[in-house]
PDB file of C-alpha atoms and ligand atoms in Angstrom:
ATOM      1  CA  MET A 544     -16.452 -11.668   5.353  1.00 83.00           C
ATOM      2  CA  ARG A 545     -15.900  -9.376   2.820  1.00 88.00           C
ATOM      3  CA  PRO A 546     -15.995  -5.436   3.084  1.00 92.00           C
ATOM      4  CA  GLU A 547     -18.630  -3.358   2.202  1.00 94.00           C
ATOM      5  CA  PRO A 548     -18.953  -1.464  -1.000  1.00 96.00           C
ATOM      6  CA  ALA A 549     -17.867   1.845   0.990  1.00 96.00           C
ATOM      7  CA  GLN A 550     -15.003   0.214   2.693  1.00 96.00           C
ATOM      8  CA  GLN A 551     -14.298  -0.896  -0.858  1.00 97.00           C
ATOM      9  CA  ALA A 552     -14.280   2.078  -2.701  1.00 97.00           C
ATOM     10  CA  ARG A 553     -11.411   3.413   0.872  1.00 97.00           C
ATOM     11  CA  ALA A 554      -9.857   0.061  -0.367  1.00 98.00           C
ATOM     12  CA  ARG A 555      -9.795   1.289  -4.088  1.00 98.00           C
ATOM     13  CA  ARG A 556      -8.888   4.936  -3.374  1.00 98.00           C
ATOM     14  CA  ILE A 557      -5.603   2.980  -1.423  1.00 98.00           C
ATOM     15  CA  ALA A 558      -4.707   1.412  -3.822  1.00 98.00           C
ATOM     16  CA  ALA A 559      -4.434   3.819  -6.414  1.00 98.00           C
ATOM     17  CA  GLU A 560      -2.138   5.847  -4.258  1.00 98.00           C
ATOM     18  CA  LEU A 561       0.266   3.245  -3.527  1.00 98.00           C
ATOM     19  CA  SER A 562       0.327   2.235  -7.432  1.00 98.00           C
ATOM     20  CA  SER A 563       1.037   5.598  -8.069  1.00 98.00           C
ATOM     21  CA  ILE A 564       3.956   5.810  -5.529  1.00 98.00           C
ATOM     22  CA  ALA A 565       5.193   2.507  -6.300  1.00 98.00           C
ATOM     23  CA  ARG A 566       5.357   3.436  -9.782  1.00 98.00           C
ATOM     24  CA  THR A 567       7.849   6.047  -9.169  1.00 98.00           C
ATOM     25  CA  GLY A 568      10.326   3.583  -8.212  1.00 98.00           C
ATOM     26  CA  ARG A 569      11.347   6.084  -5.522  1.00 98.00           C
ATOM     27  CA  VAL A 570      10.937   4.840  -2.302  1.00 98.00           C
ATOM     28  CA  LEU A 571      14.131   4.694   0.647  1.00 97.00           C
ATOM     29  CA  PRO A 572      13.521   3.234   3.644  1.00 96.00           C
ATOM     30  CA  GLY A 573      14.411   4.971   7.280  1.00 97.00           C
ATOM     31  CA  SER A 574      14.848   8.725   7.879  1.00 97.00           C
ATOM     32  CA  ILE A 575      17.081  11.504   6.787  1.00 97.00           C
ATOM     33  CA  THR A 576      17.978  14.180   9.693  1.00 97.00           C
ATOM     34  CA  GLU A 577      19.270  17.112   9.999  1.00 96.00           C
ATOM     35  CA  ARG A 578      22.605  17.976  11.992  1.00 95.00           C
ATOM     36  CA  ARG A 579      24.313  21.036  13.320  1.00 95.00           C
ATOM     37  CA  THR A 580      27.293  20.982  15.109  1.00 93.00           C
ATOM     38  CA  HIS A 581      29.935  23.178  17.010  1.00 94.00           C
ATOM     39  CA  CYS A 582      33.530  22.321  17.073  1.00 94.00           C
ATOM     40  CA  GLY A 583      34.385  24.478  20.190  1.00 93.00           C
ATOM     41  CA  ARG A 584      37.222  25.107  18.709  1.00 94.00           C
ATOM     42  CA  PRO A 585      38.137  29.244  20.571  1.00 93.00           C
ATOM     43  CA  GLY A 586      37.264  31.917  17.680  1.00 94.00           C
ATOM     44  CA  CYS A 587      35.818  29.828  15.577  1.00 96.00           C
ATOM     45  CA  LYS A 588      31.983  31.196  14.105  1.00 96.00           C
ATOM     46  CA  CYS A 589      30.474  28.360  16.201  1.00 95.00           C
ATOM     47  CA  MET A 590      31.227  29.502  19.365  1.00 94.00           C
ATOM     48  CA  ALA A 591      30.518  33.417  18.623  1.00 94.00           C
ATOM     49  CA  SER A 592      27.999  35.155  20.361  1.00 93.00           C
ATOM     50  CA  PRO A 593      25.205  34.220  18.822  1.00 94.00           C
ATOM     51  CA  PRO A 594      26.898  30.823  17.312  1.00 94.00           C
ATOM     52  CA  GLU A 595      26.613  30.151  14.281  1.00 96.00           C
ATOM     53  CA  PRO A 596      26.736  25.979  14.210  1.00 96.00           C
ATOM     54  CA  HIS A 597      28.759  24.608  11.530  1.00 96.00           C
ATOM     55  CA  GLY A 598      26.175  22.286   8.631  1.00 94.00           C
ATOM     56  CA  PRO A 599      23.565  21.338   8.154  1.00 94.00           C
ATOM     57  CA  TYR A 600      24.365  17.945   7.736  1.00 96.00           C
ATOM     58  CA  TRP A 601      22.322  15.311   6.600  1.00 97.00           C
ATOM     59  CA  HIS A 602      22.376  12.101   8.431  1.00 97.00           C
ATOM     60  CA  TRP A 603      20.334   9.415   6.456  1.00 98.00           C
ATOM     61  CA  THR A 604      19.614   6.177   9.164  1.00 97.00           C
ATOM     62  CA  ARG A 605      17.526   3.036   8.717  1.00 97.00           C
ATOM     63  CA  LYS A 606      17.471  -0.426  10.631  1.00 95.00           C
ATOM     64  CA  VAL A 607      18.877  -3.495   9.094  1.00 95.00           C
ATOM     65  CA  ARG A 608      18.620  -6.636  10.801  1.00 96.00           C
ATOM     66  CA  ALA A 609      17.142  -4.554  13.832  1.00 95.00           C
ATOM     67  CA  LYS A 610      20.171  -2.231  13.919  1.00 97.00           C
ATOM     68  CA  THR A 611      20.575   1.320  12.782  1.00 96.00           C
ATOM     69  CA  VAL A 612      22.765   2.323  10.157  1.00 97.00           C
ATOM     70  CA  GLY A 613      23.764   5.808   9.254  1.00 96.00           C
ATOM     71  CA  ARG A 614      24.801   7.387   5.742  1.00 96.00           C
ATOM     72  CA  TRP A 615      26.023  11.213   5.715  1.00 96.00           C
ATOM     73  CA  LEU A 616      24.370  12.758   2.201  1.00 97.00           C
ATOM     74  CA  THR A 617      25.314  15.920   0.730  1.00 96.00           C
ATOM     75  CA  ALA A 618      22.638  18.660   0.498  1.00 94.00           C
ATOM     76  CA  ASP A 619      22.368  17.385  -3.402  1.00 96.00           C
ATOM     77  CA  GLN A 620      21.465  13.849  -1.580  1.00 97.00           C
ATOM     78  CA  HIS A 621      19.807  15.127   0.748  1.00 97.00           C
ATOM     79  CA  ASP A 622      17.048  17.268  -1.839  1.00 96.00           C
ATOM     80  CA  ASP A 623      16.871  14.514  -4.494  1.00 97.00           C
ATOM     81  CA  TYR A 624      16.381  11.750  -1.370  1.00 98.00           C
ATOM     82  CA  GLU A 625      14.445  13.656   1.111  1.00 97.00           C
ATOM     83  CA  PRO A 626      10.979  12.750  -1.525  1.00 98.00           C
ATOM     84  CA  TRP A 627      12.110   9.244  -1.495  1.00 98.00           C
ATOM     85  CA  VAL A 628      11.944   8.930   2.107  1.00 98.00           C
ATOM     86  CA  GLN A 629       8.514  11.035   2.544  1.00 98.00           C
ATOM     87  CA  ASN A 630       7.093   8.136  -0.171  1.00 98.00           C
ATOM     88  CA  SER A 631       8.146   4.955   2.002  1.00 98.00           C
ATOM     89  CA  ARG A 632       6.408   7.366   4.763  1.00 97.00           C
ATOM     90  CA  ARG A 633       3.409   7.515   2.903  1.00 98.00           C
ATOM     91  CA  LEU A 634       3.106   3.732   1.883  1.00 98.00           C
ATOM     92  CA  ARG A 635       3.246   2.559   5.416  1.00 97.00           C
ATOM     93  CA  GLU A 636       0.445   4.544   6.269  1.00 98.00           C
ATOM     94  CA  LEU A 637      -1.409   3.390   3.592  1.00 98.00           C
ATOM     95  CA  VAL A 638      -1.241   0.149   4.055  1.00 98.00           C
ATOM     96  CA  GLY A 639      -1.997   0.838   8.142  1.00 98.00           C
ATOM     97  CA  GLU A 640      -5.341   2.258   6.165  1.00 98.00           C
ATOM     98  CA  LEU A 641      -5.902  -1.083   4.481  1.00 97.00           C
ATOM     99  CA  GLU A 642      -5.754  -2.993   8.186  1.00 98.00           C
ATOM    100  CA  ALA A 643      -7.596  -0.717   9.088  1.00 98.00           C
ATOM    101  CA  ILE A 644     -10.385  -1.628   6.888  1.00 97.00           C
ATOM    102  CA  GLY A 645      -9.517  -5.315   7.829  1.00 96.00           C
ATOM    103  CA  LEU A 646     -10.091  -4.470  11.456  1.00 96.00           C
ATOM    104  CA  GLU A 647     -12.774  -2.863  11.004  1.00 95.00           C
ATOM    105  CA  VAL A 648     -14.120  -6.348   8.695  1.00 95.00           C
ATOM    106  CA  ILE A 649     -13.411  -8.758  11.206  1.00 94.00           C
ATOM    107  CA  GLU A 650     -14.798  -6.881  14.497  1.00 92.00           C
ATOM    108  CA  SER A 651     -18.301  -6.524  12.403  1.00 91.00           C
ATOM    109  CA  ASP A 652     -18.262 -10.418  12.211  1.00 91.00           C
ATOM    110  CA  PRO A 653     -21.187 -12.271  13.768  1.00 90.00           C
ATOM    111  CA  ARG A 654     -18.884 -15.249  14.849  1.00 91.00           C
ATOM    112  CA  SER A 655     -16.720 -13.156  16.451  1.00 82.00           C
ATOM    113  CA  ARG A 656     -19.083 -12.985  19.136  1.00 72.00           C
ATOM    114  CA  ARG A 657     -19.983 -16.258  19.224  1.00 67.00           C
ATOM    115  CA  PRO A 658     -19.092 -17.465  22.692  1.00 68.00           C
ATOM    116  CA  ARG A 659     -16.406 -20.397  23.493  1.00 67.00           C
ATOM    117  CA  SER A 660     -18.297 -23.567  24.296  1.00 64.00           C
TER     118      SER A 660
HETATM  119 ZN1   ZN M 771      33.181  25.497  15.181  1.00 93.21          ZN
END
């Protein structure tokens, strides 16, 4: 079995985007979340009405051997690395699209319908 021309064309478009992201060298696993905190000290702006929380603080987390590992980033680091994290997310989407082509091929493989003897 081999992909049909239309599937090959999709794979080539995916490969071009994968390659363009990889060439940047800017790929970082995990995710970055924004945190705002309330210290609870009476009279602090975070306890005012309306409350003005501390932050934003930026927390980068990723999985290392099935455990979540986190690191705080400066606002400057957040601005620098957020696109890197987005690149990694896009790479995973693109691999998923490639796998979808493979699934289409195996689903249309006539040998898949051969009854068991
Ligand atoms: Zn406070």
